[in-house]
């Protein structure tokens, strides 16, 4: 598989994770979701989700198996977020390594193509999801009010490098 295909998300949402609707999940034939944590569900320096994220997740739980898989090594923080949301989690995942993500996939007991990897980063979340054959969704980062994506140079660098590699920034059909 080429770098272009590995870094191309199946869906570029163009908004934060709360834009993923039950209808979108059903249309894509998804039954499970693996969610990144930092800047996907929670701004990086915060340890709590917003009421909007909690309500969104509760809406999805009735029809979708959900796991949190984070590269963050601060297990007490990730555990606290997962406990608050009442979902299982893995911290210190080392994405784009597939090893720990396979644990979440195995626990869901679903075909990998029925599980989405959702995150805000191309070189970790999208890359690992595509390496495993998951449906990949790139979301806009969840930021602290007043911040902008421009304040996050790693994301900007990832997009620039990906475009240099010839990856079009549009969802695959």
One Martini backbone bead per residue (centre of mass of N, CA, C, O) as a GRO file, in nm:
protein
  173
    1UNK     BB    1   0.098   0.035   0.021
    2UNK     BB    2   0.072   0.359  -0.006
    3UNK     BB    3   0.106   0.655   0.146
    4UNK     BB    4  -0.146   0.781   0.030
    5UNK     BB    5  -0.340   0.552   0.132
    6UNK     BB    6  -0.254   0.558   0.438
    7UNK     BB    7  -0.333   0.889   0.465
    8UNK     BB    8  -0.626   0.837   0.362
    9UNK     BB    9  -0.923   0.910   0.445
   10UNK     BB   10  -1.250   0.812   0.415
   11UNK     BB   11  -1.322   1.060   0.618
   12UNK     BB   12  -1.384   1.410   0.616
   13UNK     BB   13  -1.565   1.592   0.833
   14UNK     BB   14  -1.507   1.916   0.921
   15UNK     BB   15  -1.541   1.834   1.227
   16UNK     BB   16  -1.613   1.730   1.504
   17UNK     BB   17  -1.707   1.433   1.649
   18UNK     BB   18  -2.017   1.525   1.685
   19UNK     BB   19  -2.071   1.479   1.361
   20UNK     BB   20  -2.121   1.187   1.433
   21UNK     BB   21  -2.376   0.991   1.327
   22UNK     BB   22  -2.588   0.732   1.326
   23UNK     BB   23  -2.635   0.751   1.021
   24UNK     BB   24  -2.341   0.737   0.931
   25UNK     BB   25  -2.281   0.465   1.058
   26UNK     BB   26  -2.494   0.305   0.903
   27UNK     BB   27  -2.408   0.377   0.606
   28UNK     BB   28  -2.109   0.236   0.666
   29UNK     BB   29  -2.144  -0.032   0.842
   30UNK     BB   30  -2.112   0.030   1.149
   31UNK     BB   31  -2.032  -0.115   1.499
   32UNK     BB   32  -1.754   0.039   1.554
   33UNK     BB   33  -1.541   0.251   1.779
   34UNK     BB   34  -1.233   0.423   1.767
   35UNK     BB   35  -1.102   0.658   2.001
   36UNK     BB   36  -0.949   0.919   2.038
   37UNK     BB   37  -0.861   1.171   2.271
   38UNK     BB   38  -0.661   1.387   2.203
   39UNK     BB   39  -0.844   1.628   2.028
   40UNK     BB   40  -1.113   1.452   1.995
   41UNK     BB   41  -1.256   1.472   2.297
   42UNK     BB   42  -1.007   1.640   2.429
   43UNK     BB   43  -0.835   1.874   2.525
   44UNK     BB   44  -0.511   1.838   2.602
   45UNK     BB   45  -0.523   2.010   2.898
   46UNK     BB   46  -0.766   1.831   2.964
   47UNK     BB   47  -0.992   1.600   3.179
   48UNK     BB   48  -1.263   1.681   3.024
   49UNK     BB   49  -1.564   1.666   2.898
   50UNK     BB   50  -1.828   1.766   2.740
   51UNK     BB   51  -2.163   1.757   2.735
   52UNK     BB   52  -2.177   1.712   2.429
   53UNK     BB   53  -2.000   1.454   2.422
   54UNK     BB   54  -2.167   1.286   2.618
   55UNK     BB   55  -2.431   1.289   2.455
   56UNK     BB   56  -2.317   1.169   2.196
   57UNK     BB   57  -2.215   0.900   2.317
   58UNK     BB   58  -2.485   0.801   2.428
   59UNK     BB   59  -2.622   0.781   2.148
   60UNK     BB   60  -2.415   0.555   2.035
   61UNK     BB   61  -2.411   0.312   2.244
   62UNK     BB   62  -2.676   0.155   2.153
   63UNK     BB   63  -2.521   0.076   1.847
   64UNK     BB   64  -2.212   0.106   1.958
   65UNK     BB   65  -1.894   0.014   1.984
   66UNK     BB   66  -1.664   0.154   2.239
   67UNK     BB   67  -1.329   0.290   2.220
   68UNK     BB   68  -1.030   0.390   2.378
   69UNK     BB   69  -0.724   0.515   2.203
   70UNK     BB   70  -0.410   0.612   2.343
   71UNK     BB   71  -0.087   0.765   2.355
   72UNK     BB   72  -0.113   0.840   2.631
   73UNK     BB   73   0.075   0.796   2.944
   74UNK     BB   74  -0.164   0.912   3.126
   75UNK     BB   75  -0.356   0.694   3.272
   76UNK     BB   76  -0.530   0.849   3.481
   77UNK     BB   77  -0.658   1.038   3.270
   78UNK     BB   78  -0.779   0.825   3.074
   79UNK     BB   79  -0.939   0.671   3.290
   80UNK     BB   80  -1.119   0.909   3.376
   81UNK     BB   81  -1.253   0.953   3.103
   82UNK     BB   82  -1.361   0.662   3.063
   83UNK     BB   83  -1.529   0.652   3.324
   84UNK     BB   84  -1.712   0.894   3.261
   85UNK     BB   85  -1.807   0.740   2.978
   86UNK     BB   86  -1.823   0.427   3.001
   87UNK     BB   87  -1.540   0.313   2.868
   88UNK     BB   88  -1.306   0.155   2.722
   89UNK     BB   89  -0.933   0.133   2.744
   90UNK     BB   90  -0.618   0.261   2.597
   91UNK     BB   91  -0.292   0.328   2.678
   92UNK     BB   92   0.001   0.367   2.522
   93UNK     BB   93  -0.024   0.272   2.202
   94UNK     BB   94   0.173   0.380   1.965
   95UNK     BB   95   0.075   0.529   1.738
   96UNK     BB   96   0.090   0.329   1.446
   97UNK     BB   97   0.070   0.096   1.610
   98UNK     BB   98  -0.123  -0.216   1.622
   99UNK     BB   99  -0.124  -0.378   1.884
  100UNK     BB  100  -0.341  -0.230   2.076
  101UNK     BB  101  -0.569  -0.208   1.869
  102UNK     BB  102  -0.619  -0.513   1.847
  103UNK     BB  103  -0.744  -0.542   2.128
  104UNK     BB  104  -1.002  -0.380   2.071
  105UNK     BB  105  -1.098  -0.544   1.832
  106UNK     BB  106  -1.119  -0.816   1.979
  107UNK     BB  107  -1.324  -0.717   2.199
  108UNK     BB  108  -1.554  -0.654   1.986
  109UNK     BB  109  -1.607  -0.886   1.780
  110UNK     BB  110  -1.540  -0.761   1.487
  111UNK     BB  111  -1.511  -0.667   1.190
  112UNK     BB  112  -1.280  -0.442   1.085
  113UNK     BB  113  -1.476  -0.306   0.857
  114UNK     BB  114  -1.686  -0.225   1.119
  115UNK     BB  115  -1.451  -0.025   1.207
  116UNK     BB  116  -1.366   0.284   1.343
  117UNK     BB  117  -1.117   0.534   1.306
  118UNK     BB  118  -1.096   0.814   1.530
  119UNK     BB  119  -0.933   1.131   1.441
  120UNK     BB  120  -0.687   1.419   1.422
  121UNK     BB  121  -0.457   1.225   1.293
  122UNK     BB  122  -0.264   1.103   1.033
  123UNK     BB  123   0.015   0.963   1.165
  124UNK     BB  124  -0.181   0.782   1.352
  125UNK     BB  125  -0.490   0.726   1.313
  126UNK     BB  126  -0.508   0.681   1.005
  127UNK     BB  127  -0.269   0.493   0.966
  128UNK     BB  128  -0.360   0.260   1.154
  129UNK     BB  129  -0.638   0.210   1.031
  130UNK     BB  130  -0.535   0.142   0.744
  131UNK     BB  131  -0.343  -0.093   0.825
  132UNK     BB  132  -0.613  -0.261   0.936
  133UNK     BB  133  -0.889  -0.191   0.761
  134UNK     BB  134  -1.031   0.053   0.848
  135UNK     BB  135  -1.244   0.305   0.906
  136UNK     BB  136  -1.160   0.644   0.838
  137UNK     BB  137  -1.171   0.940   1.061
  138UNK     BB  138  -1.138   1.284   1.018
  139UNK     BB  139  -1.108   1.531   1.260
  140UNK     BB  140  -1.146   1.798   1.428
  141UNK     BB  141  -1.014   1.954   1.673
  142UNK     BB  142  -1.031   1.972   2.019
  143UNK     BB  143  -1.050   2.288   2.160
  144UNK     BB  144  -0.972   2.550   2.324
  145UNK     BB  145  -1.108   2.823   2.372
  146UNK     BB  146  -0.932   3.044   2.135
  147UNK     BB  147  -0.823   2.836   1.964
  148UNK     BB  148  -0.631   2.710   1.687
  149UNK     BB  149  -0.495   2.518   1.448
  150UNK     BB  150  -0.248   2.712   1.420
  151UNK     BB  151  -0.155   2.628   1.725
  152UNK     BB  152  -0.090   2.337   1.561
  153UNK     BB  153   0.191   2.239   1.401
  154UNK     BB  154   0.160   1.932   1.357
  155UNK     BB  155  -0.093   1.935   1.187
  156UNK     BB  156   0.016   2.120   0.966
  157UNK     BB  157   0.253   1.933   0.887
  158UNK     BB  158   0.088   1.686   0.807
  159UNK     BB  159  -0.071   1.814   0.579
  160UNK     BB  160   0.170   1.907   0.411
  161UNK     BB  161   0.308   1.628   0.374
  162UNK     BB  162   0.064   1.486   0.248
  163UNK     BB  163   0.046   1.672   0.001
  164UNK     BB  164   0.334   1.607  -0.102
  165UNK     BB  165   0.244   1.294  -0.141
  166UNK     BB  166  -0.056   1.328  -0.290
  167UNK     BB  167  -0.290   1.378  -0.094
  168UNK     BB  168  -0.612   1.412  -0.107
  169UNK     BB  169  -0.857   1.632   0.050
  170UNK     BB  170  -1.070   1.371   0.033
  171UNK     BB  171  -1.307   1.162   0.030
  172UNK     BB  172  -1.379   0.850  -0.005
  173UNK     BB  173  -1.627   0.652  -0.159
   0.00000   0.00000   0.00000
